[in-house]
GROMACS .gro file of C-alpha atoms in nm:
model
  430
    1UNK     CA    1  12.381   5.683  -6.767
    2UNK     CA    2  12.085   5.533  -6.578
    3UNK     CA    3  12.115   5.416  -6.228
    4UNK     CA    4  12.195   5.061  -6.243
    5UNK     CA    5  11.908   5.060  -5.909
    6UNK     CA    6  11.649   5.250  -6.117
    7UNK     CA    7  11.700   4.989  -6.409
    8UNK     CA    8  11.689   4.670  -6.177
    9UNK     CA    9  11.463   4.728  -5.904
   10UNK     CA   10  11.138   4.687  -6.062
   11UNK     CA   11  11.273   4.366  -6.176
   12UNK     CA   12  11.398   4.277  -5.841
   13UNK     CA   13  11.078   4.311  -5.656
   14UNK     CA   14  10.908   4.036  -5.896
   15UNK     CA   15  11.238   3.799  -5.851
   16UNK     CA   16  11.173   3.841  -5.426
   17UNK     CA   17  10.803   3.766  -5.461
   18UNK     CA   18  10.878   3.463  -5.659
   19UNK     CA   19  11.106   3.385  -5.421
   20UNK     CA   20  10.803   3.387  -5.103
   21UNK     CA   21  10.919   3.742  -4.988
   22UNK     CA   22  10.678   3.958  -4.903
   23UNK     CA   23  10.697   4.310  -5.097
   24UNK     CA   24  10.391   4.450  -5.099
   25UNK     CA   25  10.485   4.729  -4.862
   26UNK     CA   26  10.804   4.863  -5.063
   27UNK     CA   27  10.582   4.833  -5.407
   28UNK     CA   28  10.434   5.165  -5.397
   29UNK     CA   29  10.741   5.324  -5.310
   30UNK     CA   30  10.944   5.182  -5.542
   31UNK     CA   31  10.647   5.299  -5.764
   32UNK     CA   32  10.655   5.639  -5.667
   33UNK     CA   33  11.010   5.644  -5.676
   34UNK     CA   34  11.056   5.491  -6.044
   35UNK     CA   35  10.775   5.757  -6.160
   36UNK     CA   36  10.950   6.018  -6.056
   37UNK     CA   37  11.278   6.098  -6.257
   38UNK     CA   38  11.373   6.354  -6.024
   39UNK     CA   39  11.433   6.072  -5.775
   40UNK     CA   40  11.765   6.082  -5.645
   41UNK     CA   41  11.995   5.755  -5.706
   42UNK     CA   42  12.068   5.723  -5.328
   43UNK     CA   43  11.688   5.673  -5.254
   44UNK     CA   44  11.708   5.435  -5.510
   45UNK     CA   45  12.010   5.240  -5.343
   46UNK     CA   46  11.847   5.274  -5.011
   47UNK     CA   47  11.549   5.097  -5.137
   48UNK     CA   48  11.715   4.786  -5.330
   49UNK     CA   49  11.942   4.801  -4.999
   50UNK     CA   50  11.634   4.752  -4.783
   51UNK     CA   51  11.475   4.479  -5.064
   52UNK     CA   52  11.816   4.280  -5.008
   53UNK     CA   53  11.689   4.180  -4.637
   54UNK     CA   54  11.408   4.018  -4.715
   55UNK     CA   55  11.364   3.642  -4.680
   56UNK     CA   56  11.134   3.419  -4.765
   57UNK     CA   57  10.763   3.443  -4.532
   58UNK     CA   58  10.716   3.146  -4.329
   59UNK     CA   59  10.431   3.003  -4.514
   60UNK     CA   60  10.618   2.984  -4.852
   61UNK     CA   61  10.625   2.584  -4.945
   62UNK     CA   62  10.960   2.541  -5.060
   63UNK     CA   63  11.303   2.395  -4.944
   64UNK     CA   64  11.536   2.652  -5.162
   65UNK     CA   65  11.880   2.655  -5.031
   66UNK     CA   66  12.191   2.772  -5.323
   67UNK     CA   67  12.508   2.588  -5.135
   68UNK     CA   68  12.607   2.243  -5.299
   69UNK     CA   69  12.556   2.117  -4.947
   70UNK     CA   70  12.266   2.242  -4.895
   71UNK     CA   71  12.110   2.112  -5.229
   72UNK     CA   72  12.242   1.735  -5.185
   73UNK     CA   73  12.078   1.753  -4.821
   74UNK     CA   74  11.755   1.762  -4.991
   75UNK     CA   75  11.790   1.579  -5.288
   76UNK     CA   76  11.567   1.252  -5.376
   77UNK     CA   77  11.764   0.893  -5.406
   78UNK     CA   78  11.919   0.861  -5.704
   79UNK     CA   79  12.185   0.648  -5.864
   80UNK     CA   80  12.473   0.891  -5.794
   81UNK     CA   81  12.691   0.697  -6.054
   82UNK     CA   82  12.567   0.459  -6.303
   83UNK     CA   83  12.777   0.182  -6.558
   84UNK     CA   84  12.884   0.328  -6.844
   85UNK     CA   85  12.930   0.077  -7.100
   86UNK     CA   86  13.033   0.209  -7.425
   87UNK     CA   87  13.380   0.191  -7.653
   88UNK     CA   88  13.538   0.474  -7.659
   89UNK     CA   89  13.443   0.528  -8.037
   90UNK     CA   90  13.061   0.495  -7.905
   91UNK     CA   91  13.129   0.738  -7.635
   92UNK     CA   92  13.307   1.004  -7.896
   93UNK     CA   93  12.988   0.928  -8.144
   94UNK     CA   94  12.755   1.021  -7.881
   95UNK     CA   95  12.926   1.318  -7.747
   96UNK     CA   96  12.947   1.440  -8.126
   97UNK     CA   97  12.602   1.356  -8.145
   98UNK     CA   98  12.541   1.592  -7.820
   99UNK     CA   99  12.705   1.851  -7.954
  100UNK     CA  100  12.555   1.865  -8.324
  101UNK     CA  101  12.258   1.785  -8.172
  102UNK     CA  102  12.273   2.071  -7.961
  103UNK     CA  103  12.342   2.324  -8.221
  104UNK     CA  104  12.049   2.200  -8.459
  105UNK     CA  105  11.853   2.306  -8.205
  106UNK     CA  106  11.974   2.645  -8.127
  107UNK     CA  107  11.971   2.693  -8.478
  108UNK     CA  108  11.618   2.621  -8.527
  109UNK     CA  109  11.490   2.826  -8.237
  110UNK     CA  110  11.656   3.097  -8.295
  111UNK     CA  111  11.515   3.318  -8.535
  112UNK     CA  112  11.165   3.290  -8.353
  113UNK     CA  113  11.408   3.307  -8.002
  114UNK     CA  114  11.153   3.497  -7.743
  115UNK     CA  115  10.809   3.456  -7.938
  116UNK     CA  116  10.524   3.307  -7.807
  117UNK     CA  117  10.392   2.985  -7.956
  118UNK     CA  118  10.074   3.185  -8.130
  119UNK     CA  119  10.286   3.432  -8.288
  120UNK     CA  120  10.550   3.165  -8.409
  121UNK     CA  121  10.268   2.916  -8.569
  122UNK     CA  122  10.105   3.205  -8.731
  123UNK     CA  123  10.449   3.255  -8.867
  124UNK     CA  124  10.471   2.929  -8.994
  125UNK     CA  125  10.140   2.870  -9.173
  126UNK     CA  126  10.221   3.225  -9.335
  127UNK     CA  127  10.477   3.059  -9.548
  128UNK     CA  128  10.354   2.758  -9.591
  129UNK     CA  129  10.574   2.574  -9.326
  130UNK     CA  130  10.337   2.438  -9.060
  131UNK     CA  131  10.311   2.193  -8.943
  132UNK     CA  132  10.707   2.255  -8.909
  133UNK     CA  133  10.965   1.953  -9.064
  134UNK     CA  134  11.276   2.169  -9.155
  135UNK     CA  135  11.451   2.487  -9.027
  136UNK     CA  136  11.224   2.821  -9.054
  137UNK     CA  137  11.249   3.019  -9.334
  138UNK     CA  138  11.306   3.362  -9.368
  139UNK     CA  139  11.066   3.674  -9.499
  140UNK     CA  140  11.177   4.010  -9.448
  141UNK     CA  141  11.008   4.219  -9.223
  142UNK     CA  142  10.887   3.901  -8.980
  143UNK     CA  143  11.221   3.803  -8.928
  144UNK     CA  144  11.534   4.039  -8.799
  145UNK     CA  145  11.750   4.045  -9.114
  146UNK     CA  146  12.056   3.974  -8.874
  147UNK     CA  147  11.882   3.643  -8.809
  148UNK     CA  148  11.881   3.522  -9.145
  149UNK     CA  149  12.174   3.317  -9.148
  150UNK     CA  150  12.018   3.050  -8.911
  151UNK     CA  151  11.684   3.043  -9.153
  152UNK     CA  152  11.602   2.762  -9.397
  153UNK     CA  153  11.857   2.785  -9.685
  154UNK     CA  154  12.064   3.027  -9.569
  155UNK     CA  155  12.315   2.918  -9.375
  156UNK     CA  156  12.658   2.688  -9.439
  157UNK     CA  157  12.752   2.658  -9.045
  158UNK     CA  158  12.579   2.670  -8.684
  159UNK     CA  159  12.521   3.059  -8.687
  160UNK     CA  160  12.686   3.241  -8.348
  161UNK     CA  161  12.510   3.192  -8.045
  162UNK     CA  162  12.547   3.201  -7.661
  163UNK     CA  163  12.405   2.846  -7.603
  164UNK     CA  164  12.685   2.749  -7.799
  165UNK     CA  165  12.977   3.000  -7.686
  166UNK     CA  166  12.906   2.857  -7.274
  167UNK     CA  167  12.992   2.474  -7.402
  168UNK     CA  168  13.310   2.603  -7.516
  169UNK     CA  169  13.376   2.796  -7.195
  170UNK     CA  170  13.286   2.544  -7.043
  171UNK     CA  171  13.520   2.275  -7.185
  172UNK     CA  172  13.821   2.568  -7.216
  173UNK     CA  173  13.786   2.587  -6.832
  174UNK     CA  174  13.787   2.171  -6.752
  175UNK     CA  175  14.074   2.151  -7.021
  176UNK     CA  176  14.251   2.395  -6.799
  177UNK     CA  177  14.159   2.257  -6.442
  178UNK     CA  178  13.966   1.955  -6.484
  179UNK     CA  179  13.754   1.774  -6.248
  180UNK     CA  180  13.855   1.987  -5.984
  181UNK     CA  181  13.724   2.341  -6.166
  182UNK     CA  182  13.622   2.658  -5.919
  183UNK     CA  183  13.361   2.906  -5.957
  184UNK     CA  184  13.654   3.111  -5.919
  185UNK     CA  185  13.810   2.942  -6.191
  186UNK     CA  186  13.485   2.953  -6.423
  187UNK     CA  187  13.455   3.317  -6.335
  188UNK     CA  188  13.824   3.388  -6.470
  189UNK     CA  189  13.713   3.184  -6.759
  190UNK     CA  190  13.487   3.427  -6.852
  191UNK     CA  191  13.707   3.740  -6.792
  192UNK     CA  192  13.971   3.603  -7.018
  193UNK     CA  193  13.783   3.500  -7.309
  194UNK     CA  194  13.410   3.625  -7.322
  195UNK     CA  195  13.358   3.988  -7.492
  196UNK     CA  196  13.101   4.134  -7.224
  197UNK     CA  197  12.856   4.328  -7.460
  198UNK     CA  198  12.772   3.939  -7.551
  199UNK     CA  199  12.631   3.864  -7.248
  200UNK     CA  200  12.287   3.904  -7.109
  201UNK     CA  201  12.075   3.949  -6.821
  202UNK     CA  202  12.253   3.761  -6.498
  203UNK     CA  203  12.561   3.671  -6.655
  204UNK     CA  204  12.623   4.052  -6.754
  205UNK     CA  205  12.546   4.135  -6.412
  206UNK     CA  206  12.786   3.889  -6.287
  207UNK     CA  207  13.046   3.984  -6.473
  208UNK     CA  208  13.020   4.325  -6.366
  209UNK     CA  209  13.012   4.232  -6.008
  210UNK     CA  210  13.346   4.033  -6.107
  211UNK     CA  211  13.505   4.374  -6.256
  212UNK     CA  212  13.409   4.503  -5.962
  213UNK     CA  213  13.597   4.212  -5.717
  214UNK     CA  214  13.258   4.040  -5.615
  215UNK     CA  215  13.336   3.731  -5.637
  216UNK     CA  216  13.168   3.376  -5.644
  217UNK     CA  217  12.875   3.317  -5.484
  218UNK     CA  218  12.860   3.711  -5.384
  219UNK     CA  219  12.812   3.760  -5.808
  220UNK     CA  220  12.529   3.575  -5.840
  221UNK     CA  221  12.311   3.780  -5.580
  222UNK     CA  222  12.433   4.123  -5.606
  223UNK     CA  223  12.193   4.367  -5.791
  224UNK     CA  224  12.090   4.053  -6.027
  225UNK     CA  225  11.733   3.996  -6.021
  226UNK     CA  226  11.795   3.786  -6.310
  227UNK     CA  227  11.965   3.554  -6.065
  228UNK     CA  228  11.676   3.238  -6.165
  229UNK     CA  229  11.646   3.295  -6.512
  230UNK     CA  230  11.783   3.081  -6.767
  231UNK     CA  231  12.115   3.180  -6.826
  232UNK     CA  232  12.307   2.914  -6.577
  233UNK     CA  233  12.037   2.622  -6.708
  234UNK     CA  234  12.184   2.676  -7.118
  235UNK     CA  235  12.580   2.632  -6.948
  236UNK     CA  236  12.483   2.257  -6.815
  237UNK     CA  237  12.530   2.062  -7.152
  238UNK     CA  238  12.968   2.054  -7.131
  239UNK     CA  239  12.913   1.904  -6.770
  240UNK     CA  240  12.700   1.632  -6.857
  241UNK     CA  241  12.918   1.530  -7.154
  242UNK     CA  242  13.244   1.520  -6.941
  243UNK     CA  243  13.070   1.280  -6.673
  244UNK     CA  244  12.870   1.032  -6.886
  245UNK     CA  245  12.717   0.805  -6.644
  246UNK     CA  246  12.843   1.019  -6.342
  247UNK     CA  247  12.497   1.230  -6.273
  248UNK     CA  248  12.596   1.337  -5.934
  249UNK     CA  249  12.969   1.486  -6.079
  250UNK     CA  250  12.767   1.606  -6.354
  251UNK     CA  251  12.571   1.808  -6.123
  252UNK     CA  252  12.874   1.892  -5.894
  253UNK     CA  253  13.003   2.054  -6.162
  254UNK     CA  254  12.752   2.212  -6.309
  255UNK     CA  255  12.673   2.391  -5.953
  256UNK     CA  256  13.024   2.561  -5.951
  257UNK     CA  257  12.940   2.729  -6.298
  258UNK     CA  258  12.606   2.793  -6.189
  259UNK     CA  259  12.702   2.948  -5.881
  260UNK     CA  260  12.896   3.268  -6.044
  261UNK     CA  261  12.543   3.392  -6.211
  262UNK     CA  262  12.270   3.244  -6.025
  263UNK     CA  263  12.094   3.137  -5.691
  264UNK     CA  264  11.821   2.876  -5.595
  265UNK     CA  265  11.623   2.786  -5.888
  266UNK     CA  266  11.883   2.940  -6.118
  267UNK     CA  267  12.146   2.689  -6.006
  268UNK     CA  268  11.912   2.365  -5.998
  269UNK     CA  269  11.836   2.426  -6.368
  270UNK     CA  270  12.184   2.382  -6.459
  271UNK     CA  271  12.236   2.076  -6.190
  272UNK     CA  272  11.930   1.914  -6.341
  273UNK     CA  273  12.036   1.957  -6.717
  274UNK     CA  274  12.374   1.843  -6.680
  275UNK     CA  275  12.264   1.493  -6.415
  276UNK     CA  276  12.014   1.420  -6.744
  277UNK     CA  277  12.267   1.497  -6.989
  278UNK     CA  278  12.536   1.225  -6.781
  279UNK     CA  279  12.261   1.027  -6.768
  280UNK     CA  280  12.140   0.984  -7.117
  281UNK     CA  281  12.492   0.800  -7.236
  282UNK     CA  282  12.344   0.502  -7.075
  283UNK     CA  283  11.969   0.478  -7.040
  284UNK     CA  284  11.752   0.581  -7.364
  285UNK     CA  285  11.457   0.580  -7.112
  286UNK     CA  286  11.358   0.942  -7.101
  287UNK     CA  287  11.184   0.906  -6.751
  288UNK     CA  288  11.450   0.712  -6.626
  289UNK     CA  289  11.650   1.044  -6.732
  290UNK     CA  290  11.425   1.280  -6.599
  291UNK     CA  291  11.434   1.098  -6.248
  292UNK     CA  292  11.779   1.115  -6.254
  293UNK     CA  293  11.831   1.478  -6.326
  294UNK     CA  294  11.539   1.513  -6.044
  295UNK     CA  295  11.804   1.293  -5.777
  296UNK     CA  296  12.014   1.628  -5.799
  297UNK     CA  297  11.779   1.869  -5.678
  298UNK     CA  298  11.617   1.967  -5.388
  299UNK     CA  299  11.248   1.735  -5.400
  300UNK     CA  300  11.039   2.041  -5.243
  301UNK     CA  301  11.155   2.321  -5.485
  302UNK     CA  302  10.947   2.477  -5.753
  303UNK     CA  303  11.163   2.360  -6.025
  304UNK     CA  304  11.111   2.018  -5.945
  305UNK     CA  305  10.746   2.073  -5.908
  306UNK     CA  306  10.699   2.192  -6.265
  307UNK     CA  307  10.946   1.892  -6.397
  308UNK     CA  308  10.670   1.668  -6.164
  309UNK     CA  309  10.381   1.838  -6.282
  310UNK     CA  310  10.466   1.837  -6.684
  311UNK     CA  311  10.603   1.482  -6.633
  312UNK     CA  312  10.246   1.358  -6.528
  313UNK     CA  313  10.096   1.600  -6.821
  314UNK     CA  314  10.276   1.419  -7.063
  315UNK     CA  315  10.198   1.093  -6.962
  316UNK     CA  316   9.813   1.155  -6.996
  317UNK     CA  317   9.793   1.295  -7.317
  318UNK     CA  318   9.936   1.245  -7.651
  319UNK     CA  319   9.870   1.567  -7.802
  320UNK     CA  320  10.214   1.836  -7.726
  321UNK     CA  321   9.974   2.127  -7.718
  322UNK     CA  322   9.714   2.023  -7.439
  323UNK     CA  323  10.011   1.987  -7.243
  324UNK     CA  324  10.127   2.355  -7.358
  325UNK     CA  325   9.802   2.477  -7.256
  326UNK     CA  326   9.867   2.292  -6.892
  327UNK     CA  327  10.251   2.442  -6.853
  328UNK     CA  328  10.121   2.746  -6.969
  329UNK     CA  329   9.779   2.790  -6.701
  330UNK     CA  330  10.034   2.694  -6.443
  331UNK     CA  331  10.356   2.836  -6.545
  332UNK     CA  332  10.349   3.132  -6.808
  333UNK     CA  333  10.355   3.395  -6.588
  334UNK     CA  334  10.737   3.352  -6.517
  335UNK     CA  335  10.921   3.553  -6.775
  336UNK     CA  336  10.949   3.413  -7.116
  337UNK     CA  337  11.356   3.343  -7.016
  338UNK     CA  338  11.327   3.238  -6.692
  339UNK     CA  339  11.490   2.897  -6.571
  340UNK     CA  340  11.076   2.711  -6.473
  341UNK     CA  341  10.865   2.756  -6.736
  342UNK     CA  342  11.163   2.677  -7.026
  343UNK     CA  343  11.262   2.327  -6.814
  344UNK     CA  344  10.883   2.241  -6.844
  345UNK     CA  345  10.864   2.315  -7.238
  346UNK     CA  346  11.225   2.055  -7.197
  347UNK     CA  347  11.048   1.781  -7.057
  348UNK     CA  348  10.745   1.862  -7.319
  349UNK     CA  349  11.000   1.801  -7.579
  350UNK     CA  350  11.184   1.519  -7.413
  351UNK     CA  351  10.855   1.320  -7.344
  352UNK     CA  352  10.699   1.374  -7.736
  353UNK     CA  353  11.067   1.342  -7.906
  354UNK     CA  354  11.222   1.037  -7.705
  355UNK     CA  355  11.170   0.818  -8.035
  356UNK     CA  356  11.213   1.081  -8.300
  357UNK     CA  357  11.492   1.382  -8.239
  358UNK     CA  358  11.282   1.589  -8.499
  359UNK     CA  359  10.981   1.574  -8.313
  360UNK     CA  360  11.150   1.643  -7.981
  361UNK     CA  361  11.288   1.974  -8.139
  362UNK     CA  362  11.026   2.080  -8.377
  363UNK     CA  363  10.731   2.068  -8.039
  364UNK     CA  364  10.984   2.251  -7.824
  365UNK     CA  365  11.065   2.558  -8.045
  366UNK     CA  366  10.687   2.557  -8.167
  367UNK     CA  367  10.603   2.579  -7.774
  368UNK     CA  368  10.761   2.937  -7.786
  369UNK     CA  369  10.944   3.128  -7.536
  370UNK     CA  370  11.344   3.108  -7.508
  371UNK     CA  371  11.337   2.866  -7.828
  372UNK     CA  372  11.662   2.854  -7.926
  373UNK     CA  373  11.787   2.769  -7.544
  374UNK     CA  374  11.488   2.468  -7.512
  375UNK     CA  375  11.567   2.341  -7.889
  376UNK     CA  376  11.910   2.342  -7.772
  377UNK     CA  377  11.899   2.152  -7.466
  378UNK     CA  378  11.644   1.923  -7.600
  379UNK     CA  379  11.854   1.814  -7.892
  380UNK     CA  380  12.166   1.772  -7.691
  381UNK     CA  381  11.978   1.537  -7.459
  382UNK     CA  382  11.818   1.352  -7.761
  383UNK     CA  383  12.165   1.424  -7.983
  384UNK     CA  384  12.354   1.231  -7.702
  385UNK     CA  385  12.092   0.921  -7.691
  386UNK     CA  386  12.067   0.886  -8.053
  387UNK     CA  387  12.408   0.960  -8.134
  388UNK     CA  388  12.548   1.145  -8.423
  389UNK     CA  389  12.526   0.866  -8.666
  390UNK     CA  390  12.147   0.880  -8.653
  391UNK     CA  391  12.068   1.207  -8.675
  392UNK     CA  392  11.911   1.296  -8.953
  393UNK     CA  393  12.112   1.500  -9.212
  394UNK     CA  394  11.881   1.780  -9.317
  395UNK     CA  395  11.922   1.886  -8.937
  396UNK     CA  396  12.259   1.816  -8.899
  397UNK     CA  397  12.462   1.792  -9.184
  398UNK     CA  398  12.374   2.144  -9.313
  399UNK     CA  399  12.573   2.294  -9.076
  400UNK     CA  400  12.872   2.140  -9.200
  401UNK     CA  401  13.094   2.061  -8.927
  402UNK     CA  402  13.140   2.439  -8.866
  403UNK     CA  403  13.022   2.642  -8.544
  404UNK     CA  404  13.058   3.015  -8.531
  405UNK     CA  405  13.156   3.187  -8.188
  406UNK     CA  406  13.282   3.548  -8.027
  407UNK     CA  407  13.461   3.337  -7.747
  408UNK     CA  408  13.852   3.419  -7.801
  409UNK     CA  409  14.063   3.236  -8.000
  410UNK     CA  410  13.790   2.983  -8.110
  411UNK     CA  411  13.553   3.202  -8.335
  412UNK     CA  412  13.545   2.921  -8.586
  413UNK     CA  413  13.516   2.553  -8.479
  414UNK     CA  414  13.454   2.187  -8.595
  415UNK     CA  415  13.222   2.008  -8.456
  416UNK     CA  416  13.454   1.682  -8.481
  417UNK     CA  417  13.709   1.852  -8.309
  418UNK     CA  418  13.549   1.986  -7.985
  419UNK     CA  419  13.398   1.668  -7.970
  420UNK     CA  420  13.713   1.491  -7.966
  421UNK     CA  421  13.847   1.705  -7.666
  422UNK     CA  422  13.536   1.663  -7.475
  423UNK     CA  423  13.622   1.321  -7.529
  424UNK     CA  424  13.967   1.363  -7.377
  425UNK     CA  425  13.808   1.542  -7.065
  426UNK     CA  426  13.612   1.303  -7.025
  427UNK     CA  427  13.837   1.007  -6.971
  428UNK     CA  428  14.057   1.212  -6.795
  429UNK     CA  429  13.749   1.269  -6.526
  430UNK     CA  430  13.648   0.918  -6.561
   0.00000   0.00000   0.00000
């Protein structure tokens, strides 16, 4: 088997120069090194050993710390708590509305899940479904045949996904501990009941570091240059729904799961998610909900520059795909699954669907990139606003109360039902 080194470090040395290291003297080795397959591993281990040291140069702008104290040190003002007023039947409506909405989503990104937006509307007006008002359909040959049952007509249930086994991790671990959940805790989570050949990228690494006995926070930084990808940002949704109105315990939770997989960036995704997720049970104002998720971050990192920065995009034009063109001139060359560029295409979907959940879905998975993680986490926002009793039925209703999953001992779910233990959760956290 490859040398987990030779298979990481190129990576690596892109994650520490986004980070304001300076690499440019190990490049060529590391170069040389990967070019040569006679190479031995330790040189290999050596060099990712000496690529570990780094820290960020002096002259890099940003305030990026990855402790919880650290973070709230440098956060903006925000509301910390807000009044939730709702019945508890409201409160169950809109977490089922989360939820489904959530899953409609995922569903519709995900055949097109890692295309870029040219590729997917040339898709689209191939068969005769742009400009796009339903789920995608299916033609053999464009589309991997194992992604068929989440295409337009072909599917009875919400199809098997990640973004949808972490909210049931995630509420299996606060039914088990509640408010007062560990990364620790999460991390066990995952050893108990996720199969690991259905994990990806940072969270496989971490749960290799955790086979290993590297534990929380030392599993999100070990060998994982994935560590500020997207992976901890698609976990926030189960902590916003179990702290409606609560954006700061929102985010307080969402930081332990975070921590287990991911650093800096990585971990403010999932902070920021989960504050605007609390938030949206009681203010349909999407900028009021952006500003809140941005009161539990740090205010100088790059994360909230790009939220900032698509925010103002938004608000001075009307057409969705100038202000593609403006996240992606500032913000495409982060990898198509990394944690910046997908919160951007959120906010893009946020701002043009905060009166209509289709629209909010339909511009974010047409934007391209991780689609079925930003057409998840934009319909969960808009799902919990709305409410389940609004959402439209060709979106939700198709799936019929049914959600596929490989975590253990819930591979088939209702809808109805995990919403009604969120619910419980969430009064017991209340």
């Amino acid at each position: 088997m490859e040398n987990f080194e030779r298979q990481c470090i190129a990576a690596e040395l892109v994650q520490l120069r986004e980070e304001g290291c300076d690499v440019a003297a190990f490049e060529p080795r590391v170069k040389e090194a990967l070019e040569d397959e006679a190479t031995d591993d330790a040189v290999l281990v050596e060099l990712y050993d000496a690529l570990e040291t780094l820290s960020p140069e002096p002259s890099f702008p940003y305030e990026e710390p990855s402790d919880l104290e650290g973070i709230r040190a440098l956060r903006p003002d925000g509301p910390r708590r807000m009044d939730l007023n709702l019945s508890d039947d409201a409160l169950r409506d809109r977490i089922l509305g989360a939820w489904l909405g959530r899953a409609a989503g995922c569903q519709l990104g995900k055949p097109v899940e890692g295309w870029l937006r040219e590729r997917i509307d040339k898709y689209l007006e191939s068969t005769g479904a742009l400009p796009l008002d339903n789920y995608i359909p299916y033609t053999e040959g464009s589309i991997h045949p194992g992604l068929k049952p989440s295409t337009l007509g072909n599917f009875d249930c919400m199809a098997r996904d990640d973004d949808m086994d972490y909210p049931i991790l995630g509420l299996l671990a606060l039914e088990e501990h509640g408010a007062g959940l560990t990364a620790r805790d999460m991390a066990n989570t995952w050893l108990g009941r996720m199969p690991f050949h259905f994990l990806y990228t940072a969270e496989r690494v971490a749960y290799r570091n955790f086979v290993n006995l590297r534990w929380p926070p030392e599993s999100a930084a070990w060998r994982n240059p994935y560590r500020e990808w997207i992976g901890a940002q698609i976990r926030a949704d189960i902590f916003g729904y179990v702290a409606p109105g609560w954006p700061e315990k929102a985010a307080e939770l969402a930081f332990r799961d975070a921590s287990i997989s991911h650093v800096k960036n990585g971990i403010y995704g999932e902070m920021f998610m989960a504050a605007m997720l609390a938030a949206s049970f009681v203010t349909s104002d999407i900028e009021e909900i952006i500003r809140v998720g941005l009161s539990e971050i740090p205010a100088n990192c790059r994360l909230a520059e790009a939220v900032h920065d698509t925010a103002g995009w938004c608000r001075e034009s009307s057409d969705w795909e100038a202000v593609w063109d403006r996240i992606a001139e500032k913000y495409g060359h982060y990898h198509r699954v990394h944690t910046i560029n997908n919160a951007a295409l959120v906010i893009m979907g946020l701002f043009f669907g905060a009166d209509d959940y289709e629209n909010g879905i339909v511009v974010t998975v047409r934007g391209g990139w991780d689609t079925d993680c930003t057409g998840a986490t934009v319909g969960s926002i808009l799902g919990s606003k709305f409410g389940a009793h609004t959402l439209p039925d060709k979106w939700v209703g198709v799936l019929n109360d049914r959600l596929m999953s490989c975590v253990r001992d819930c591979n088939e779910n209702r809808f109805s039902d995990l919403a009604e233990r969120t619910h419980r959760v969430a009064r017991q956290i209340l």
